[in-house]
Amino acid sequence: CACAAAECGGEREDWILTYPPRSRKKRREVGHDQSEELAKRISRLTGIPMTVCMERVRGADIAQKTLGARERTENAQDSYGLSARFADDIRGKRVMLIDDIATTGATLSACAAILSEAGADSVIAVTLARTVHEQI
C-alpha cells in the first residue's frame, strides 16, 4: 500500500486522495463518515495527501441504499460537486477516490466525472467492499 502511487504511475506529489462525503444530516446522525476515515488511513499509509475537494450539494440527503440502480445514478449525479477552493489542486493530478463500498458504482462514477471535468489527469477508485448481486 505504501508504494501505491509509484505502482499506478508518478510520484506521490502527482497524486491527491479524496472521497465522496456523506450528507451533513447523515454525518450528524451517525457521528462519522466511514469513507473519510478510510481515506485518512490510506493517506497515512501511502503518504498521498488527502484533499477534501468533493462536497455534497445542499438538499442532497437521499440515501443511495434506498434507491434502485437507475435512481442511484441520477441521485449521485445531483448530489456531488467540486469545492471551488480546491479546483486548482485537481488540475493535472492523479486522483485516488476512496469510498467504503461500491454497490452500483453510481457514486464513484459521478465523482470521477466531476474530477475529470475539473482537469484531473486520471481518477482511480478504491473501495473497501463491493456489493455482490445474486444472479437469478
PDB file of C-alpha atoms in Angstrom:
ATOM      1  CA  CYS A   1       0.000   0.000   0.000  1.00  0.00           C
ATOM      2  CA  ALA A   2       2.861   2.392   0.773  1.00  0.00           C
ATOM      3  CA  CYS A   3       4.007   2.346  -2.852  1.00  0.00           C
ATOM      4  CA  ALA A   4       0.573   2.567  -4.470  1.00  0.00           C
ATOM      5  CA  ALA A   5       1.340   5.888  -6.162  1.00  0.00           C
ATOM      6  CA  ALA A   6       4.527   4.558  -7.732  1.00  0.00           C
ATOM      7  CA  GLU A   7       2.762   1.394  -8.916  1.00  0.00           C
ATOM      8  CA  CYS A   8      -0.013   3.427 -10.571  1.00  0.00           C
ATOM      9  CA  GLY A   9       2.414   5.915 -12.116  1.00  0.00           C
ATOM     10  CA  GLY A  10       4.042   9.088 -10.950  1.00  0.00           C
ATOM     11  CA  GLU A  11       5.383  10.335  -7.660  1.00  0.00           C
ATOM     12  CA  ARG A  12       3.358  10.948  -4.535  1.00  0.00           C
ATOM     13  CA  GLU A  13       3.346  14.675  -5.364  1.00  0.00           C
ATOM     14  CA  ASP A  14       1.438  13.864  -8.575  1.00  0.00           C
ATOM     15  CA  TRP A  15      -1.428  12.403  -6.562  1.00  0.00           C
ATOM     16  CA  ILE A  16      -4.202  13.552  -4.288  1.00  0.00           C
ATOM     17  CA  LEU A  17      -6.595  11.409  -2.343  1.00  0.00           C
ATOM     18  CA  THR A  18     -10.245  12.311  -1.784  1.00  0.00           C
ATOM     19  CA  TYR A  19     -13.620  10.745  -1.016  1.00  0.00           C
ATOM     20  CA  PRO A  20     -17.345  11.350  -1.655  1.00  0.00           C
ATOM     21  CA  PRO A  21     -18.631  12.791   1.640  1.00  0.00           C
ATOM     22  CA  ARG A  22     -21.769  11.785   3.476  1.00  0.00           C
ATOM     23  CA  SER A  23     -24.557  14.313   3.796  1.00  0.00           C
ATOM     24  CA  ARG A  24     -24.278  16.589   6.841  1.00  0.00           C
ATOM     25  CA  LYS A  25     -27.542  15.176   8.144  1.00  0.00           C
ATOM     26  CA  LYS A  26     -26.310  11.575   7.997  1.00  0.00           C
ATOM     27  CA  ARG A  27     -22.930  12.525   9.453  1.00  0.00           C
ATOM     28  CA  ARG A  28     -24.698  14.150  12.426  1.00  0.00           C
ATOM     29  CA  GLU A  29     -26.912  11.076  12.882  1.00  0.00           C
ATOM     30  CA  VAL A  30     -24.080   8.525  12.963  1.00  0.00           C
ATOM     31  CA  GLY A  31     -21.266  10.758  14.183  1.00  0.00           C
ATOM     32  CA  HIS A  32     -18.742   9.944  11.464  1.00  0.00           C
ATOM     33  CA  ASP A  33     -18.117   9.434   7.761  1.00  0.00           C
ATOM     34  CA  GLN A  34     -16.650   5.998   7.116  1.00  0.00           C
ATOM     35  CA  SER A  35     -15.265   6.965   3.692  1.00  0.00           C
ATOM     36  CA  GLU A  36     -13.465   9.925   5.261  1.00  0.00           C
ATOM     37  CA  GLU A  37     -11.979   7.696   7.968  1.00  0.00           C
ATOM     38  CA  LEU A  38     -10.848   5.189   5.344  1.00  0.00           C
ATOM     39  CA  ALA A  39      -9.340   7.977   3.216  1.00  0.00           C
ATOM     40  CA  LYS A  40      -7.414   9.357   6.223  1.00  0.00           C
ATOM     41  CA  ARG A  41      -5.903   5.949   6.939  1.00  0.00           C
ATOM     42  CA  ILE A  42      -4.964   5.322   3.317  1.00  0.00           C
ATOM     43  CA  SER A  43      -3.414   8.790   3.179  1.00  0.00           C
ATOM     44  CA  ARG A  44      -1.269   7.988   6.222  1.00  0.00           C
ATOM     45  CA  LEU A  45      -0.230   4.623   4.782  1.00  0.00           C
ATOM     46  CA  THR A  46       0.617   5.894   1.304  1.00  0.00           C
ATOM     47  CA  GLY A  47       1.872   9.379   2.065  1.00  0.00           C
ATOM     48  CA  ILE A  48      -0.563  10.745  -0.544  1.00  0.00           C
ATOM     49  CA  PRO A  49      -2.135  13.952   0.802  1.00  0.00           C
ATOM     50  CA  MET A  50      -5.869  13.856   1.444  1.00  0.00           C
ATOM     51  CA  THR A  51      -7.807  16.780  -0.004  1.00  0.00           C
ATOM     52  CA  VAL A  52     -11.457  17.255   0.860  1.00  0.00           C
ATOM     53  CA  CYS A  53     -12.343  18.517  -2.610  1.00  0.00           C
ATOM     54  CA  MET A  54     -15.686  16.782  -3.080  1.00  0.00           C
ATOM     55  CA  GLU A  55     -18.788  18.204  -1.421  1.00  0.00           C
ATOM     56  CA  ARG A  56     -22.429  17.298  -1.080  1.00  0.00           C
ATOM     57  CA  VAL A  57     -24.840  19.600  -2.830  1.00  0.00           C
ATOM     58  CA  ARG A  58     -27.295  21.242  -0.469  1.00  0.00           C
ATOM     59  CA  GLY A  59     -30.526  19.315  -0.147  1.00  0.00           C
ATOM     60  CA  ALA A  60     -28.956  16.074  -1.382  1.00  0.00           C
ATOM     61  CA  ASP A  61     -29.971  13.907   1.564  1.00  0.00           C
ATOM     62  CA  ILE A  62     -31.474  10.881  -0.172  1.00  0.00           C
ATOM     63  CA  ALA A  63     -29.555   7.777   0.885  1.00  0.00           C
ATOM     64  CA  GLN A  64     -28.240   5.779  -2.070  1.00  0.00           C
ATOM     65  CA  LYS A  65     -29.053   2.499  -0.331  1.00  0.00           C
ATOM     66  CA  THR A  66     -32.780   3.308  -0.551  1.00  0.00           C
ATOM     67  CA  LEU A  67     -32.710   3.567  -4.363  1.00  0.00           C
ATOM     68  CA  GLY A  68     -32.590   1.250  -7.347  1.00  0.00           C
ATOM     69  CA  ALA A  69     -29.729   1.317  -9.862  1.00  0.00           C
ATOM     70  CA  ARG A  70     -31.205   3.941 -12.221  1.00  0.00           C
ATOM     71  CA  GLU A  71     -32.264   6.187  -9.345  1.00  0.00           C
ATOM     72  CA  ARG A  72     -28.810   5.832  -7.737  1.00  0.00           C
ATOM     73  CA  THR A  73     -27.169   7.156 -10.888  1.00  0.00           C
ATOM     74  CA  GLU A  74     -29.465  10.183 -11.074  1.00  0.00           C
ATOM     75  CA  ASN A  75     -29.185  10.869  -7.337  1.00  0.00           C
ATOM     76  CA  ALA A  76     -25.371  10.620  -7.368  1.00  0.00           C
ATOM     77  CA  GLN A  77     -25.094  12.993 -10.334  1.00  0.00           C
ATOM     78  CA  ASP A  78     -27.233  15.534  -8.465  1.00  0.00           C
ATOM     79  CA  SER A  79     -25.626  15.013  -5.047  1.00  0.00           C
ATOM     80  CA  TYR A  80     -21.935  15.860  -5.504  1.00  0.00           C
ATOM     81  CA  GLY A  81     -19.879  18.809  -6.590  1.00  0.00           C
ATOM     82  CA  LEU A  82     -16.323  20.062  -6.504  1.00  0.00           C
ATOM     83  CA  SER A  83     -15.380  22.515  -3.796  1.00  0.00           C
ATOM     84  CA  ALA A  84     -14.388  25.690  -5.661  1.00  0.00           C
ATOM     85  CA  ARG A  85     -11.435  26.338  -3.366  1.00  0.00           C
ATOM     86  CA  PHE A  86      -9.789  23.086  -4.465  1.00  0.00           C
ATOM     87  CA  ALA A  87     -10.454  23.293  -8.207  1.00  0.00           C
ATOM     88  CA  ASP A  88      -6.870  24.316  -8.993  1.00  0.00           C
ATOM     89  CA  ASP A  89      -5.480  21.479  -6.837  1.00  0.00           C
ATOM     90  CA  ILE A  90      -7.111  18.893  -9.123  1.00  0.00           C
ATOM     91  CA  ARG A  91      -5.774  20.079 -12.488  1.00  0.00           C
ATOM     92  CA  GLY A  92      -3.073  17.727 -13.790  1.00  0.00           C
ATOM     93  CA  LYS A  93      -3.173  15.461 -10.726  1.00  0.00           C
ATOM     94  CA  ARG A  94      -3.883  11.786 -10.439  1.00  0.00           C
ATOM     95  CA  VAL A  95      -6.750  11.305  -8.030  1.00  0.00           C
ATOM     96  CA  MET A  96      -7.345   8.311  -5.791  1.00  0.00           C
ATOM     97  CA  LEU A  97     -11.077   8.343  -4.993  1.00  0.00           C
ATOM     98  CA  ILE A  98     -11.835   6.398  -1.802  1.00  0.00           C
ATOM     99  CA  ASP A  99     -15.278   5.047  -0.889  1.00  0.00           C
ATOM    100  CA  ASP A 100     -16.277   2.497   1.707  1.00  0.00           C
ATOM    101  CA  ILE A 101     -18.462   0.343  -0.543  1.00  0.00           C
ATOM    102  CA  ALA A 102     -19.366   0.081  -4.219  1.00  0.00           C
ATOM    103  CA  THR A 103     -22.872  -1.164  -4.888  1.00  0.00           C
ATOM    104  CA  THR A 104     -23.726   0.022  -8.399  1.00  0.00           C
ATOM    105  CA  GLY A 105     -20.741   2.335  -8.879  1.00  0.00           C
ATOM    106  CA  ALA A 106     -23.027   5.368  -9.301  1.00  0.00           C
ATOM    107  CA  THR A 107     -21.345   7.497  -6.622  1.00  0.00           C
ATOM    108  CA  LEU A 108     -17.843   6.665  -7.817  1.00  0.00           C
ATOM    109  CA  SER A 109     -18.791   7.317 -11.457  1.00  0.00           C
ATOM    110  CA  ALA A 110     -20.431  10.658 -10.676  1.00  0.00           C
ATOM    111  CA  CYS A 111     -17.476  11.832  -8.582  1.00  0.00           C
ATOM    112  CA  ALA A 112     -14.912  10.589 -11.122  1.00  0.00           C
ATOM    113  CA  ALA A 113     -16.721  12.545 -13.859  1.00  0.00           C
ATOM    114  CA  ILE A 114     -16.620  15.724 -11.741  1.00  0.00           C
ATOM    115  CA  LEU A 115     -12.917  15.266 -11.018  1.00  0.00           C
ATOM    116  CA  SER A 116     -12.136  14.564 -14.685  1.00  0.00           C
ATOM    117  CA  GLU A 117     -14.077  17.647 -15.782  1.00  0.00           C
ATOM    118  CA  ALA A 118     -12.019  19.667 -13.257  1.00  0.00           C
ATOM    119  CA  GLY A 119      -8.852  18.608 -15.055  1.00  0.00           C
ATOM    120  CA  ALA A 120      -7.684  15.523 -13.177  1.00  0.00           C
ATOM    121  CA  ASP A 121      -5.111  13.617 -15.218  1.00  0.00           C
ATOM    122  CA  SER A 122      -6.685  10.335 -14.104  1.00  0.00           C
ATOM    123  CA  VAL A 123      -9.009   9.011 -11.416  1.00  0.00           C
ATOM    124  CA  ILE A 124      -8.808   5.596  -9.801  1.00  0.00           C
ATOM    125  CA  ALA A 125     -11.452   4.334  -7.416  1.00  0.00           C
ATOM    126  CA  VAL A 126     -10.565   2.349  -4.320  1.00  0.00           C
ATOM    127  CA  THR A 127     -13.227   0.720  -2.166  1.00  0.00           C
ATOM    128  CA  LEU A 128     -13.106  -1.412   0.919  1.00  0.00           C
ATOM    129  CA  ALA A 129     -16.030  -3.577  -0.169  1.00  0.00           C
ATOM    130  CA  ARG A 130     -18.292  -4.308  -3.114  1.00  0.00           C
ATOM    131  CA  THR A 131     -21.879  -5.468  -3.102  1.00  0.00           C
ATOM    132  CA  VAL A 132     -22.280  -8.749  -4.949  1.00  0.00           C
ATOM    133  CA  HIS A 133     -25.586  -9.046  -6.760  1.00  0.00           C
ATOM    134  CA  GLU A 134     -27.018 -12.535  -6.898  1.00  0.00           C
ATOM    135  CA  GLN A 135     -27.645 -13.839 -10.411  1.00  0.00           C
ATOM    136  CA  ILE A 136     -31.147 -15.255 -10.882  1.00  0.00           C
TER     137      ILE A 136
END
